[in-house]
Every structure is written in C-alpha cells, then in structure tokens.
Amino acid sequence: MDIFVDIIQLKKSRKDVPMLCLIDDGQGMNHDEVMKMVSFGHKQSDKVDTDHIGKFGVGFKTGAMRLGRDVLVLTQTTTSRSLAFLSQSLNEGKDNIEIPIVSYCRQGQRMEVDLSMQSEALAKYNLKAIKDFSPFNKYLIGEKAALFGTGTGTQIYIWNLDEWGSKYCLEWHDGLKGGSSFHQGDILIRSKRIRSRPGHISQKVPLDYSLRAYLEIIFLVPRMKISVQRSLVKSRPLSKFLTQTVIETGEILRRPVELIIGFNQLEWERANCGMFLYWHGRLIEAYKRVGGMIHSADVGRGVIGVVDVTNLMDDEDGRVWVHNNKQGFQDSEHYACLEQWLGRKADEYWDKNFDALELNIDNCVFKPDHEWVQCDKCRKWRILPTDFDSRNLPLQWFCFMEPFKGQCSDSEQKMALGIVNVSTKRSGYDCLLKDSNDKKVEGDRKTSGTDEKLIHYEDVKFPALKRLRKGPRKRIWD
C-alpha cells in the first residue's frame, strides 16, 4: 500500500487555505465503516486479525480534531463510495452534533446515490452542508473522486489548522528535486518541543516533532511506501540498525516476551537511549528509559531496545492496556512488570558491554552488525554482503539488482534467536582515528573470519564517557 501525506493549498473566499492531505490506495471503507470512523461512541470488535496494524482504528477523531477544526473523508471500495464531513465549524453553537455522510453505490460504470443507506433528500442536504462549510464544491469533489479511477482507497483532508501564535501549529517544507537525501520534504510541529521523559536531557529527538522521522520507525515491520511532501520516506526498523546486538527472551506474567537490544551510533551522538515499545506492529512509546537509565543521562547512552508487547498488553477478555491516542500505556500490573524486566535486562547489557564498546576512543564509529536494504517492490529486507558499500545503492532498489540478484519471492532473512551477533564488518570494533594515517584500533573482543574493513568518520570528535560507580561512594578516613 502507498500513503501520501502533503500540505496543499485550496481557495476559499479568495484566500489560500492550507490543508493537510492524506491519501492511500488501500481497500477503502464502506458506509458502515465510515460511520464508525467519524461517529462517536464506536469501537472496532475485539477479534484478532493478524493482517491489521494497530487496533481500534488509528485514533482518527482524537488526532484529526487536534490538528484542525474540519475534516473531509472521501473513500472508495470496489462497489461503493462515501463522503463524510466531521466539522467544528458546522456544529459551532449547536446542541446536537451533525456529521454529514453521503454514500454512493456502483451501478455499472457510474456511482449513484445509495438509497439503501439514506434518502435522496438527506443525501442532498448533507452534500449541501459539505459545500457550504468547506472549500469543496461539486467540481472539486468530482476532481478528487476521479483520483481513484477504477481503483480503491481513502483521502482525508484537514483544514482550519490549529494555530500557534500568529502562525499555524504545523510548518512544512518541500523537498528539492533530484532525490537529495539532505533536502527531503517534511511536516513539522512548529514549536519543536521535546516530550518529557524521566532521566532524559537530550534536545535532539526529531521523532517528537518531525513527521518524516516518526514515520521512519513507526512500524515494527515496515511494508508500505509512505511519502511526505512528495518525497519517499526511507524506513529505518531500529532492530536492523544495531551493533553488538543481543536477543533476550523471557516471560512476564506467564506470557512470552522478546527484547532485541544493542548499540546505535546515531542515538549515541544525540545522547539518546531507551526502549521502543511496539503494539500490534505500531510504535506506542519511544526512548523509554528503564533501570539505571532513569537516574543518569550517561548510563545506557546509545543503547536501544526494541520489544513487541502485543501479547502482554492484550487481555484474554478483550481489554487492552493502551491509551486511545496510541501514545502510551495505561498503568497496570502488566506494564509495571514489563518495566522491571526491561530495566533488569538493560542494566545487564550495559554492565557486560560498556567496556567492549570502547566509547573512550576519539572519532570511533560503530556500524550495525548487518547492513540491510529494502526492496521497493516486495518491501522485504535483504542483508548486504560484508564487502559491499551501501553508499553505492540507488535511490530505488529491487531484489534483482546488485548485490542480492535474487527474486522478490525469496524468503526474507532474519536474525537468529538467542544469540549475540558480532559484526562481520570489523575485527573487534575497528575505527579510524583522525590524522592517524589509517591506523586501526582493535577492541578486546574478536571474531574469527572477520573483515579488516575500517569505518571512516572524519573531522568529528566525540566527548569521552566516564563509567559511573555503582553503589555508595567509599568513605576515606584521615
């Protein structure tokens, strides 16, 4: 599935109206599904569907109403088309909320008003309300509906955006033509505020205010293509971008849990660390500090954990321990036990691997245990050979290309469970020191049959970290 997120400009009363636009080419929604999406007091059934990402929808009403006052939803299936209008402007001063919905059914090659869902008079009344309180007239509605063609999908338009001071709460930038990775389009929260997290002091957390950075890691197993401001978002599943990777398994309240934990160079440079908690394949909580990370900004620096908590946070009776806005978990025994288990595992990892990471070496850069590339057709991830430079990859890569030269039908490679993966791209932890004439520094840990390839990172000098003493300071007697 392809998803496009853009800010567009439409004319209303001779003024340009900025509008947040989200378009996908999924299967669309019928009348009943649209009704549940925009109406209040509905929720999805509790049945489990492994093909669904997330649960209870995507917090549509909560999210949309925080961004703007008015929302138009246009969706099409193989047999129907629906138009729904969720508007504060329309309902201002009214005691009863009106949500105009117009549904059509396919009759041959045309879409006709579905009289089994509403009367013709009601359809005309609702359509007039949409035209009167939105920038959409009949021509613009027809133009947007024509984007579906004979296919299916959903379009969402949000306008009268929330304001921040004299400007809108969102700011947007178009990417430069040519596919430059340094000038990609993005939609940002204008305030660029960092969310409060216990023990967290870093101000470099782009996913808190950048839509592109958030979408890079929002899915545990990214399969769909997402574009922001007409430039493709490159997925960055965190578990595939770690070095010194360890896979921990255990049980919490008799339910299995798996944690993938390792060191991430980019997060170390930003002074970040913590656990990323996914539920039904979607990111719920990021940079959650546990164990010793809570009490010191230096403990755990660069250490990232990835865990899927679906089995733990879903009760057998259908209750879930996730907030409706999908931004956190409810306080529960399940969550408290999870925090303790993650804290214990994070502290063990830090104690065992801190010295091996050799963070006191200047200009040392650690690469992931494996480098991966995602096919732009089948969306499967492939491991690159140790002697292949990932910088030589084209912007669009497919399975038949170098160096994989396979087929999309080939099974996806996965990391083995219950083992420590030591990178095959270095001997110990190789790095290049500035002005050292390619002098190689090797770590204490070594692997047999490893490559002697050096990792370059010039003109950067990182401050050395000091290991914190555990327990109370020794008292010195005179």
Short mmCIF file of C-alpha atoms in Angstrom, two decimals:
data_model
loop_
_atom_site.label_atom_id
_atom_site.label_comp_id
_atom_site.label_asym_id
_atom_site.label_seq_id
_atom_site.Cartn_x
_atom_site.Cartn_y
_atom_site.Cartn_z
CA MET A 1 0.00 0.00 0.00
CA ASP A 2 1.15 3.54 -0.78
CA ILE A 3 0.42 6.50 1.51
CA PHE A 4 0.95 10.15 0.58
CA VAL A 5 1.00 12.98 3.16
CA ASP A 6 1.17 16.55 1.85
CA ILE A 7 0.17 20.12 2.63
CA ILE A 8 -1.85 21.55 -0.26
CA GLN A 9 -3.42 24.97 -0.84
CA LEU A 10 -7.10 25.40 -1.78
CA LYS A 11 -9.06 28.58 -2.47
CA LYS A 12 -11.93 29.64 -0.19
CA SER A 13 -13.36 33.16 -0.23
CA ARG A 14 -10.41 34.21 -2.43
CA LYS A 15 -7.94 33.10 0.21
CA ASP A 16 -5.43 30.26 0.14
CA VAL A 17 -6.41 27.64 2.69
CA PRO A 18 -3.57 25.29 3.76
CA MET A 19 -4.86 21.77 4.05
CA LEU A 20 -3.27 18.59 5.38
CA CYS A 21 -3.92 15.85 2.84
CA LEU A 22 -3.54 12.08 3.41
CA ILE A 23 -4.16 9.68 0.52
CA ASP A 24 -3.79 5.90 0.37
CA ASP A 25 -4.57 3.22 -2.21
CA GLY A 26 -5.89 0.65 0.27
CA GLN A 27 -9.19 -1.21 0.08
CA GLY A 28 -11.30 1.76 1.17
CA MET A 29 -14.29 1.76 3.54
CA ASN A 30 -17.98 1.07 3.06
CA HIS A 31 -20.78 3.15 4.60
CA ASP A 32 -20.83 1.32 7.94
CA GLU A 33 -17.05 1.53 8.35
CA VAL A 34 -17.01 5.26 7.58
CA MET A 35 -19.86 5.79 10.05
CA LYS A 36 -17.85 4.11 12.82
CA MET A 37 -14.76 6.09 11.88
CA VAL A 38 -16.30 9.56 12.14
CA SER A 39 -19.07 8.97 14.71
CA PHE A 40 -18.61 9.00 18.47
CA GLY A 41 -19.14 6.01 20.76
CA HIS A 42 -17.94 3.32 18.37
CA LYS A 43 -15.01 0.94 18.55
CA GLN A 44 -13.78 -1.99 16.49
CA SER A 45 -14.59 -5.56 17.51
CA ASP A 46 -12.17 -7.45 19.72
CA LYS A 47 -11.48 -10.20 17.20
CA VAL A 48 -7.82 -10.71 16.32
CA ASP A 49 -6.76 -10.06 12.72
CA THR A 50 -3.06 -10.56 12.01
CA ASP A 51 -3.37 -8.51 8.81
CA HIS A 52 -4.31 -5.35 10.72
CA ILE A 53 -1.71 -2.90 12.02
CA GLY A 54 -2.90 -1.33 15.25
CA LYS A 55 -6.31 -1.78 16.85
CA PHE A 56 -9.48 0.35 17.28
CA GLY A 57 -8.51 2.31 14.15
CA VAL A 58 -5.85 4.98 14.36
CA GLY A 59 -7.41 7.41 16.84
CA PHE A 60 -8.91 9.33 13.92
CA LYS A 61 -11.22 11.72 15.76
CA THR A 62 -8.71 12.47 18.54
CA GLY A 63 -5.87 13.08 16.11
CA ALA A 64 -7.80 14.99 13.45
CA MET A 65 -9.50 17.39 15.85
CA ARG A 66 -6.17 18.30 17.44
CA LEU A 67 -4.75 19.27 14.04
CA GLY A 68 -7.67 21.19 12.57
CA ARG A 69 -11.31 22.16 13.02
CA ASP A 70 -12.67 20.48 9.89
CA VAL A 71 -12.09 17.12 8.21
CA LEU A 72 -13.41 15.64 4.98
CA VAL A 73 -13.11 11.90 4.29
CA LEU A 74 -13.53 10.56 0.77
CA THR A 75 -13.26 6.78 0.41
CA GLN A 76 -13.98 4.25 -2.32
CA THR A 77 -14.29 0.45 -2.39
CA THR A 78 -14.90 -1.77 -5.40
CA THR A 79 -18.68 -1.32 -5.00
CA SER A 80 -19.21 1.96 -3.14
CA ARG A 81 -18.03 5.50 -2.45
CA SER A 82 -18.64 7.59 0.67
CA LEU A 83 -18.15 11.21 1.64
CA ALA A 84 -18.05 12.15 5.35
CA PHE A 85 -17.65 15.56 6.99
CA LEU A 86 -16.51 15.95 10.61
CA SER A 87 -16.66 19.68 11.31
CA GLN A 88 -16.43 22.00 14.29
CA SER A 89 -17.34 24.94 12.02
CA LEU A 90 -20.61 23.26 11.03
CA ASN A 91 -21.54 22.33 14.61
CA GLU A 92 -20.49 25.55 16.34
CA GLY A 93 -23.26 26.63 18.72
CA LYS A 94 -25.36 23.50 18.13
CA ASP A 95 -26.58 21.22 20.89
CA ASN A 96 -26.69 18.14 18.65
CA ILE A 97 -23.69 17.23 16.54
CA GLU A 98 -24.27 16.76 12.82
CA ILE A 99 -21.93 14.56 10.79
CA PRO A 100 -22.99 14.71 7.13
CA ILE A 101 -22.35 11.47 5.24
CA VAL A 102 -23.21 10.82 1.61
CA SER A 103 -22.88 7.27 0.25
CA TYR A 104 -22.95 6.02 -3.32
CA CYS A 105 -23.09 2.55 -4.84
CA ARG A 106 -21.70 1.41 -8.16
CA GLN A 107 -24.22 0.99 -10.93
CA GLY A 108 -22.32 -0.28 -13.96
CA GLN A 109 -19.65 2.34 -14.69
CA ARG A 110 -21.27 5.07 -12.57
CA MET A 111 -21.69 5.88 -8.90
CA GLU A 112 -25.30 6.57 -7.90
CA VAL A 113 -26.70 7.71 -4.53
CA ASP A 114 -27.18 4.63 -2.36
CA LEU A 115 -30.84 4.86 -1.38
CA SER A 116 -30.50 1.84 0.90
CA MET A 117 -28.31 3.94 3.22
CA GLN A 118 -30.06 7.33 3.03
CA SER A 119 -32.92 9.02 1.27
CA GLU A 120 -32.23 11.22 -1.72
CA ALA A 121 -33.38 14.27 0.25
CA LEU A 122 -30.96 13.52 3.10
CA ALA A 123 -28.13 12.96 0.63
CA LYS A 124 -28.78 16.38 -0.95
CA TYR A 125 -28.99 18.06 2.47
CA ASN A 126 -25.69 16.54 3.61
CA LEU A 127 -23.96 17.37 0.33
CA LYS A 128 -25.10 21.00 0.59
CA ALA A 129 -23.74 21.23 4.16
CA ILE A 130 -20.36 19.97 2.93
CA LYS A 131 -20.27 22.55 0.13
CA ASP A 132 -21.34 25.43 2.39
CA PHE A 133 -18.82 24.80 5.18
CA SER A 134 -15.79 23.59 3.21
CA PRO A 135 -13.66 24.66 0.22
CA PHE A 136 -15.09 21.67 -1.68
CA ASN A 137 -17.68 22.43 -4.36
CA LYS A 138 -19.15 19.81 -6.68
CA TYR A 139 -16.34 20.26 -9.21
CA LEU A 140 -13.58 19.84 -6.64
CA ILE A 141 -15.31 16.82 -5.12
CA GLY A 142 -15.53 15.30 -8.58
CA GLU A 143 -11.87 16.07 -9.23
CA LYS A 144 -10.76 14.35 -6.02
CA ALA A 145 -13.06 11.36 -6.62
CA ALA A 146 -11.53 10.98 -10.09
CA LEU A 147 -8.15 10.31 -8.46
CA PHE A 148 -9.43 6.84 -7.53
CA GLY A 149 -10.23 5.94 -11.12
CA THR A 150 -11.41 2.33 -11.06
CA GLY A 151 -9.28 1.60 -8.00
CA THR A 152 -9.89 1.89 -4.28
CA GLY A 153 -8.52 3.97 -1.43
CA THR A 154 -9.16 6.78 1.04
CA GLN A 155 -8.50 10.53 1.01
CA ILE A 156 -8.53 12.67 4.17
CA TYR A 157 -8.39 16.48 4.10
CA ILE A 158 -7.91 18.53 7.29
CA TRP A 159 -8.12 22.34 7.25
CA ASN A 160 -8.63 25.31 9.58
CA LEU A 161 -5.41 24.06 11.12
CA ASP A 162 -4.71 24.78 14.77
CA GLU A 163 -2.69 27.95 15.35
CA TRP A 164 0.50 28.55 17.31
CA GLY A 165 0.86 32.25 17.95
CA SER A 166 0.29 34.13 14.70
CA LYS A 167 1.11 31.07 12.57
CA TYR A 168 -0.16 27.54 12.14
CA CYS A 169 0.88 24.81 14.58
CA LEU A 170 2.38 22.93 11.62
CA GLU A 171 5.14 24.07 9.31
CA TRP A 172 6.03 22.32 6.09
CA HIS A 173 8.95 22.19 3.69
CA ASP A 174 9.09 20.86 0.16
CA GLY A 175 11.98 18.59 -0.77
CA LEU A 176 14.37 19.59 -3.53
CA LYS A 177 14.06 17.85 -6.87
CA GLY A 178 16.64 15.21 -7.70
CA GLY A 179 16.11 12.96 -4.69
CA SER A 180 18.68 14.59 -2.41
CA SER A 181 18.74 12.83 0.95
CA PHE A 182 19.74 16.09 2.67
CA HIS A 183 16.79 18.20 1.46
CA GLN A 184 13.77 15.98 1.84
CA GLY A 185 10.28 17.35 2.37
CA ASP A 186 8.87 17.25 5.88
CA ILE A 187 5.95 18.39 8.03
CA LEU A 188 6.94 19.61 11.49
CA ILE A 189 5.30 20.68 14.73
CA ARG A 190 6.28 24.34 14.77
CA SER A 191 7.16 24.51 18.48
CA LYS A 192 9.63 21.59 18.12
CA ARG A 193 9.09 20.74 21.77
CA ILE A 194 10.63 17.56 23.16
CA ARG A 195 8.36 15.25 25.14
CA SER A 196 9.16 14.91 28.83
CA ARG A 197 10.73 11.56 29.75
CA PRO A 198 12.23 10.55 33.13
CA GLY A 199 16.01 10.92 33.05
CA HIS A 200 16.05 12.34 29.53
CA ILE A 201 18.01 15.56 28.90
CA SER A 202 18.79 15.39 25.17
CA GLN A 203 17.18 18.01 22.95
CA LYS A 204 17.82 16.04 19.76
CA VAL A 205 14.70 13.89 19.41
CA PRO A 206 13.40 14.55 15.87
CA LEU A 207 10.59 11.99 16.05
CA ASP A 208 8.87 14.19 18.67
CA TYR A 209 8.22 16.94 16.12
CA SER A 210 9.17 15.63 12.65
CA LEU A 211 6.61 13.56 10.74
CA ARG A 212 9.30 12.08 8.49
CA ALA A 213 11.46 10.98 11.44
CA TYR A 214 8.40 9.47 13.16
CA LEU A 215 7.27 7.54 10.08
CA GLU A 216 10.75 6.08 9.62
CA ILE A 217 10.28 3.94 12.73
CA ILE A 218 6.52 3.86 13.34
CA PHE A 219 6.09 0.25 12.15
CA LEU A 220 7.88 -2.74 13.60
CA VAL A 221 7.93 -4.47 10.20
CA PRO A 222 7.52 -1.72 7.58
CA ARG A 223 5.93 -2.94 4.34
CA MET A 224 4.09 0.05 2.87
CA LYS A 225 5.51 3.02 0.99
CA ILE A 226 4.98 6.41 2.63
CA SER A 227 5.73 9.77 1.01
CA VAL A 228 5.83 13.11 2.83
CA GLN A 229 5.74 16.31 0.79
CA ARG A 230 6.28 14.25 -2.38
CA SER A 231 9.48 12.56 -1.21
CA LEU A 232 9.68 8.89 -0.17
CA VAL A 233 10.28 8.06 3.50
CA LYS A 234 13.05 5.52 3.96
CA SER A 235 12.01 3.08 6.67
CA ARG A 236 14.50 2.54 9.48
CA PRO A 237 13.49 -0.50 11.57
CA LEU A 238 15.64 0.00 14.65
CA SER A 239 16.37 -3.67 15.31
CA LYS A 240 18.23 -3.83 11.98
CA PHE A 241 20.43 -0.82 12.74
CA LEU A 242 22.11 -2.01 15.95
CA THR A 243 25.59 -3.21 16.71
CA GLN A 244 26.56 -5.65 19.50
CA THR A 245 23.02 -7.00 19.16
CA VAL A 246 21.60 -9.32 21.80
CA ILE A 247 18.20 -11.04 21.66
CA GLU A 248 16.73 -11.65 25.11
CA THR A 249 13.67 -13.83 25.71
CA GLY A 250 11.66 -14.29 28.89
CA GLU A 251 8.22 -14.50 30.45
CA ILE A 252 6.18 -11.81 32.18
CA LEU A 253 3.03 -13.00 33.95
CA ARG A 254 3.40 -16.30 32.07
CA ARG A 255 3.44 -14.54 28.71
CA PRO A 256 6.45 -14.71 26.36
CA VAL A 257 8.39 -11.50 25.67
CA GLU A 258 11.31 -10.92 23.31
CA LEU A 259 13.71 -7.98 23.52
CA ILE A 260 16.24 -7.00 20.84
CA ILE A 261 18.84 -4.72 22.39
CA GLY A 262 22.02 -3.20 21.01
CA PHE A 263 24.07 -0.08 20.45
CA ASN A 264 23.11 2.59 17.89
CA GLN A 265 25.71 5.09 16.72
CA LEU A 266 23.23 7.80 15.72
CA GLU A 267 21.43 7.71 19.07
CA TRP A 268 24.75 7.86 20.91
CA GLU A 269 25.67 11.02 19.01
CA ARG A 270 22.32 12.52 20.04
CA ALA A 271 22.79 11.37 23.67
CA ASN A 272 19.63 9.26 23.46
CA CYS A 273 18.81 5.79 24.72
CA GLY A 274 15.86 3.71 25.85
CA MET A 275 13.27 1.15 24.85
CA PHE A 276 10.92 1.31 21.87
CA LEU A 277 7.65 -0.45 22.67
CA TYR A 278 5.52 -1.70 19.76
CA TRP A 279 1.95 -2.94 19.98
CA HIS A 280 0.22 -4.67 17.06
CA GLY A 281 3.14 -3.62 14.88
CA ARG A 282 2.89 0.08 15.70
CA LEU A 283 5.17 2.25 17.86
CA ILE A 284 3.46 3.30 21.10
CA GLU A 285 6.31 4.51 23.31
CA ALA A 286 9.80 5.64 22.29
CA TYR A 287 13.01 6.24 24.26
CA LYS A 288 11.54 4.77 27.43
CA ARG A 289 14.33 4.81 30.00
CA VAL A 290 14.45 1.86 32.35
CA GLY A 291 16.81 0.64 35.06
CA GLY A 292 19.90 2.79 35.53
CA MET A 293 19.00 4.96 32.53
CA ILE A 294 16.41 6.78 34.64
CA HIS A 295 18.94 8.09 37.15
CA SER A 296 21.77 9.23 34.87
CA ALA A 297 21.96 10.67 31.37
CA ASP A 298 25.25 8.83 30.74
CA VAL A 299 24.14 5.34 31.74
CA GLY A 300 22.94 3.48 28.67
CA ARG A 301 23.86 6.22 26.22
CA GLY A 302 23.36 4.87 22.70
CA VAL A 303 21.71 1.65 23.90
CA ILE A 304 18.40 0.96 22.14
CA GLY A 305 15.91 -1.83 22.84
CA VAL A 306 13.03 -2.97 20.63
CA VAL A 307 10.19 -5.08 22.05
CA ASP A 308 6.75 -6.16 20.81
CA VAL A 309 4.35 -6.09 23.77
CA THR A 310 1.18 -7.15 21.95
CA ASN A 311 0.77 -10.44 23.84
CA LEU A 312 1.41 -8.75 27.18
CA MET A 313 -0.86 -5.72 26.74
CA ASP A 314 -3.88 -7.58 25.34
CA ASP A 315 -6.01 -9.37 27.94
CA GLU A 316 -7.79 -12.60 27.16
CA ASP A 317 -11.12 -10.90 27.89
CA GLY A 318 -10.50 -8.35 25.12
CA ARG A 319 -9.30 -5.47 27.29
CA VAL A 320 -6.17 -3.63 26.19
CA TRP A 321 -3.80 -1.52 28.30
CA VAL A 322 -3.14 1.16 25.67
CA HIS A 323 -4.37 4.77 25.69
CA ASN A 324 -6.87 5.70 22.98
CA ASN A 325 -4.44 8.19 21.44
CA LYS A 326 -1.87 5.38 20.95
CA GLN A 327 0.79 7.48 22.72
CA GLY A 328 1.29 5.45 25.87
CA PHE A 329 0.24 2.54 28.06
CA GLN A 330 -2.16 2.52 30.98
CA ASP A 331 -0.84 1.93 34.48
CA SER A 332 -1.32 -1.78 35.11
CA GLU A 333 0.38 -4.83 36.60
CA HIS A 334 1.41 -5.89 33.11
CA TYR A 335 3.15 -2.58 32.45
CA ALA A 336 4.84 -2.43 35.87
CA CYS A 337 6.27 -5.95 35.46
CA LEU A 338 7.42 -5.07 31.95
CA GLU A 339 9.30 -2.02 33.25
CA GLN A 340 11.09 -4.11 35.87
CA TRP A 341 12.05 -6.81 33.37
CA LEU A 342 13.31 -4.30 30.80
CA GLY A 343 15.27 -2.43 33.46
CA ARG A 344 16.97 -5.62 34.59
CA LYS A 345 17.89 -6.65 31.04
CA ALA A 346 19.11 -3.16 30.11
CA ASP A 347 21.37 -2.98 33.18
CA GLU A 348 22.80 -6.43 32.44
CA TYR A 349 23.53 -5.43 28.85
CA TRP A 350 25.19 -2.17 29.93
CA ASP A 351 27.39 -3.90 32.51
CA LYS A 352 28.53 -6.57 30.05
CA ASN A 353 29.10 -4.39 27.01
CA PHE A 354 30.10 -0.91 28.18
CA ASP A 355 33.85 -1.59 28.11
CA ALA A 356 33.62 -3.52 24.84
CA LEU A 357 32.03 -0.54 23.10
CA GLU A 358 35.23 1.47 23.70
CA LEU A 359 33.47 4.80 23.73
CA ASN A 360 36.61 6.49 25.00
CA ILE A 361 38.29 6.22 21.59
CA ASP A 362 38.17 9.50 19.68
CA ASN A 363 36.41 9.57 16.30
CA CYS A 364 35.33 5.94 16.55
CA VAL A 365 32.20 4.98 14.63
CA PHE A 366 30.38 1.68 15.05
CA LYS A 367 28.42 0.20 12.17
CA PRO A 368 25.41 -2.12 12.55
CA ASP A 369 26.01 -5.85 12.86
CA HIS A 370 24.46 -6.19 9.40
CA GLU A 371 23.59 -3.63 6.77
CA TRP A 372 20.15 -4.03 5.23
CA VAL A 373 18.33 -2.77 2.15
CA GLN A 374 14.58 -2.85 1.46
CA CYS A 375 13.14 -3.79 -1.92
CA ASP A 376 10.89 -1.05 -3.30
CA LYS A 377 8.55 -3.66 -4.80
CA CYS A 378 8.05 -6.53 -2.34
CA ARG A 379 9.20 -4.44 0.70
CA LYS A 380 11.29 -7.33 2.03
CA TRP A 381 14.60 -6.65 3.75
CA ARG A 382 17.85 -8.11 2.42
CA ILE A 383 21.23 -8.36 4.15
CA LEU A 384 24.09 -6.76 2.22
CA PRO A 385 27.39 -8.67 1.81
CA THR A 386 30.22 -7.57 4.07
CA ASP A 387 32.31 -6.24 1.17
CA PHE A 388 29.52 -4.14 -0.35
CA ASP A 389 29.39 -0.37 0.23
CA SER A 390 25.80 0.64 0.96
CA ARG A 391 26.53 4.14 -0.34
CA ASN A 392 26.55 2.68 -3.86
CA LEU A 393 22.88 1.69 -3.65
CA PRO A 394 20.48 3.58 -5.95
CA LEU A 395 17.56 5.56 -4.52
CA GLN A 396 15.22 2.84 -5.76
CA TRP A 397 16.48 -0.69 -5.21
CA PHE A 398 14.89 -4.03 -6.21
CA CYS A 399 15.70 -7.64 -5.41
CA PHE A 400 17.09 -8.40 -8.88
CA MET A 401 19.77 -5.70 -8.52
CA GLU A 402 23.30 -5.92 -7.17
CA PRO A 403 24.35 -7.28 -4.79
CA PHE A 404 21.37 -9.54 -3.97
CA LYS A 405 20.49 -10.53 -7.56
CA GLY A 406 17.55 -12.62 -6.40
CA GLN A 407 13.78 -12.59 -6.68
CA CYS A 408 11.02 -10.98 -4.65
CA SER A 409 9.65 -14.45 -3.94
CA ASP A 410 12.79 -15.34 -1.98
CA SER A 411 12.16 -15.54 1.77
CA GLU A 412 13.24 -12.66 3.96
CA GLN A 413 16.38 -13.16 6.05
CA LYS A 414 16.01 -12.88 9.80
CA MET A 415 18.30 -12.65 12.77
CA ALA A 416 18.76 -15.90 14.67
CA LEU A 417 17.17 -16.02 18.13
CA GLY A 418 19.00 -16.28 21.42
CA ILE A 419 22.48 -15.41 20.16
CA VAL A 420 24.86 -12.48 20.30
CA ASN A 421 25.53 -11.17 16.80
CA VAL A 422 29.03 -9.71 16.50
CA SER A 423 29.55 -7.66 13.37
CA THR A 424 31.31 -9.35 10.45
CA LYS A 425 32.30 -5.93 9.17
CA ARG A 426 35.05 -5.32 11.68
CA SER A 427 37.76 -7.06 13.63
CA GLY A 428 36.76 -6.43 17.22
CA TYR A 429 35.49 -2.85 16.92
CA ASP A 430 37.60 -1.23 14.23
CA CYS A 431 37.63 2.50 13.82
CA LEU A 432 39.68 5.18 12.13
CA LEU A 433 41.40 7.82 14.24
CA LYS A 434 41.74 11.34 12.94
CA ASP A 435 45.16 12.05 11.39
CA SER A 436 46.30 8.52 12.16
CA ASN A 437 47.14 7.54 8.59
CA ASP A 438 44.56 4.77 8.68
CA LYS A 439 45.91 3.34 11.91
CA LYS A 440 43.49 0.65 13.06
CA VAL A 441 42.43 0.27 16.67
CA GLU A 442 41.09 -3.14 17.61
CA GLY A 443 38.82 -3.94 20.51
CA ASP A 444 39.28 -6.68 23.04
CA ARG A 445 36.56 -8.84 21.52
CA LYS A 446 37.49 -10.56 18.26
CA THR A 447 35.73 -12.83 15.85
CA SER A 448 37.24 -15.37 13.53
CA GLY A 449 36.99 -14.82 9.80
CA THR A 450 36.08 -11.14 10.12
CA ASP A 451 36.72 -8.44 7.58
CA GLU A 452 39.51 -5.89 8.04
CA LYS A 453 37.41 -3.07 6.63
CA LEU A 454 37.78 0.24 8.51
CA ILE A 455 34.93 2.57 9.36
CA HIS A 456 35.60 6.22 8.48
CA TYR A 457 34.25 9.21 10.34
CA GLU A 458 36.40 12.27 9.76
CA ASP A 459 36.54 15.62 11.49
CA VAL A 460 34.28 14.57 14.34
CA LYS A 461 35.40 14.42 17.95
CA PHE A 462 33.04 12.93 20.50
CA PRO A 463 33.47 13.53 24.24
CA ALA A 464 34.65 10.52 26.18
CA LEU A 465 32.23 8.95 28.63
CA LYS A 466 33.11 8.13 32.18
CA ARG A 467 31.78 4.96 33.73
CA LEU A 468 29.69 5.63 36.80
CA ARG A 469 30.46 3.87 40.03
CA LYS A 470 27.74 1.56 41.32
CA GLY A 471 26.68 1.81 44.92
CA PRO A 472 27.62 4.43 47.53
CA ARG A 473 30.94 6.26 47.37
CA LYS A 474 33.66 4.80 49.61
CA ARG A 475 34.40 6.85 52.68
CA ILE A 476 38.03 7.86 53.09
CA TRP A 477 39.23 8.20 56.66
CA ASP A 478 42.04 10.54 57.58
#
